[in-house]
Coordinates of C-alpha atoms in Angstrom, one line a residue:
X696 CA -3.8 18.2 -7.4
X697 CA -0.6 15.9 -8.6
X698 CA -0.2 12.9 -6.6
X699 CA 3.4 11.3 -6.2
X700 CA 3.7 8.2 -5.8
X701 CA 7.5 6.9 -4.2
X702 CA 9.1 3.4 -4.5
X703 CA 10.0 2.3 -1.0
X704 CA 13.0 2.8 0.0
X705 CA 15.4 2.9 3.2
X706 CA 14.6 7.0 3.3
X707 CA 11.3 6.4 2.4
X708 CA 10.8 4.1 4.9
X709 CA 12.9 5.5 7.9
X710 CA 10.0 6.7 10.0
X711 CA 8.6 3.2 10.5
X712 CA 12.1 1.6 11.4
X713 CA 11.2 1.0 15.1
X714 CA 8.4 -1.1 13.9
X715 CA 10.4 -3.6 11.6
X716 CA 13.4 -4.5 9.9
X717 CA 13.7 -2.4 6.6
X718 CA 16.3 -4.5 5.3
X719 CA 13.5 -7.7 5.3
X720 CA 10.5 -5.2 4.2
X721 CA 12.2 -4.0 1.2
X722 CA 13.0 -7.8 0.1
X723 CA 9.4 -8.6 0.1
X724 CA 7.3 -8.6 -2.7
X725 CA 4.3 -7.5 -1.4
X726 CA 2.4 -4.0 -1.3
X727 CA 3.0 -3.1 2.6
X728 CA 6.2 -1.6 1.7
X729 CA 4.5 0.2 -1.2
X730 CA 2.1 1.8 1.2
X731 CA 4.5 2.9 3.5
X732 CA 6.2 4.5 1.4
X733 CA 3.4 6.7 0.3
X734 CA 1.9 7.6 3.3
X735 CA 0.0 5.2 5.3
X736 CA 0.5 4.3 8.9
X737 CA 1.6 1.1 9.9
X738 CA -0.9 -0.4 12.0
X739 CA -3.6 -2.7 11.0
X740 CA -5.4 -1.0 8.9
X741 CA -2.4 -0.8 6.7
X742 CA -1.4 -4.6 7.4
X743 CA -4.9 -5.4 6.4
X744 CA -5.0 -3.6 3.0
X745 CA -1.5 -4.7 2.0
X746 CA -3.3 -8.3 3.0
X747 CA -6.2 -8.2 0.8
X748 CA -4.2 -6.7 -2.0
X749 CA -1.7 -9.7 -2.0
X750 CA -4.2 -12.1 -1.7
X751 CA -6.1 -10.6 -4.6
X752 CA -6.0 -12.0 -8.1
X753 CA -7.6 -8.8 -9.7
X754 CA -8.1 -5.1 -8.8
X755 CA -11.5 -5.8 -9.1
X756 CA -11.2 -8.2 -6.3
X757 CA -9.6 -5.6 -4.4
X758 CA -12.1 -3.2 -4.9
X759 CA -15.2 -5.7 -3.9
X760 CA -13.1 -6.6 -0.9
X761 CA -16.0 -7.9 2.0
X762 CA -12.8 -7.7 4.7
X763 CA -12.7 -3.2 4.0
X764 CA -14.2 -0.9 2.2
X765 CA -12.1 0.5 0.0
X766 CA -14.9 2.3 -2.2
X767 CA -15.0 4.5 1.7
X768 CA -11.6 5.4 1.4
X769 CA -11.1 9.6 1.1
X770 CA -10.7 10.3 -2.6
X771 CA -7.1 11.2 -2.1
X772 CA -6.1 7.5 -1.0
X773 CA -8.7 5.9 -3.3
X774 CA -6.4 7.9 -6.1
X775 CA -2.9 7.3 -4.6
X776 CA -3.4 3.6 -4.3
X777 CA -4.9 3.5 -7.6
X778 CA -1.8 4.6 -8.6
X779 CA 0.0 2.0 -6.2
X780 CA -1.5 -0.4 -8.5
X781 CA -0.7 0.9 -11.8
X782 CA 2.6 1.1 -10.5
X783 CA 2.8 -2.3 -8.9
X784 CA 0.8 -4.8 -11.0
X785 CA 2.8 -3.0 -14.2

């Protein structure tokens, strides 16, 4: 199975625009937009992730991460945000 992974983006991003401004998302420069984009819900679950990430100072921090398991995730989002961060971090 291919996974895709989108840039955020106004379209990409239109289902969650009850829940914030997309104009102010898409100017930050952290990963919550990032996960949006590709999938995950935003609640805080997702605000929590996009936390750790950007508090992070290596993948491998990310991945040892005491505050969620990421290692429990379903192999499909273990795979799409390894891709996030390939995509991010590059």
């Amino acid at each position: 199975m291919t996974t895709t992974i989108v840039p955020p983006s106004i379209e990409n991003l239109q289902q969650f625009s009850d829940s914030f401004d997309i104009e102010k998302l898409l100017q930050s420069k952290g990963i919550l937009p990032w996960l949006l984009a590709n999938g995950w819900n935003y609640d805080n679950e997702s605000c929590l992730i996009a936390n750790i990430i950007d508090e992070s100072t290596s993948l491998d921090e990310v991945w040892e991460s005491d505050e969620f398991d990421f290692k429990g995730l379903p192999d499909e989002l273990k795979k799409k945000l390894h891709q996030i961060f390939e995509h991010f971090y590059l």
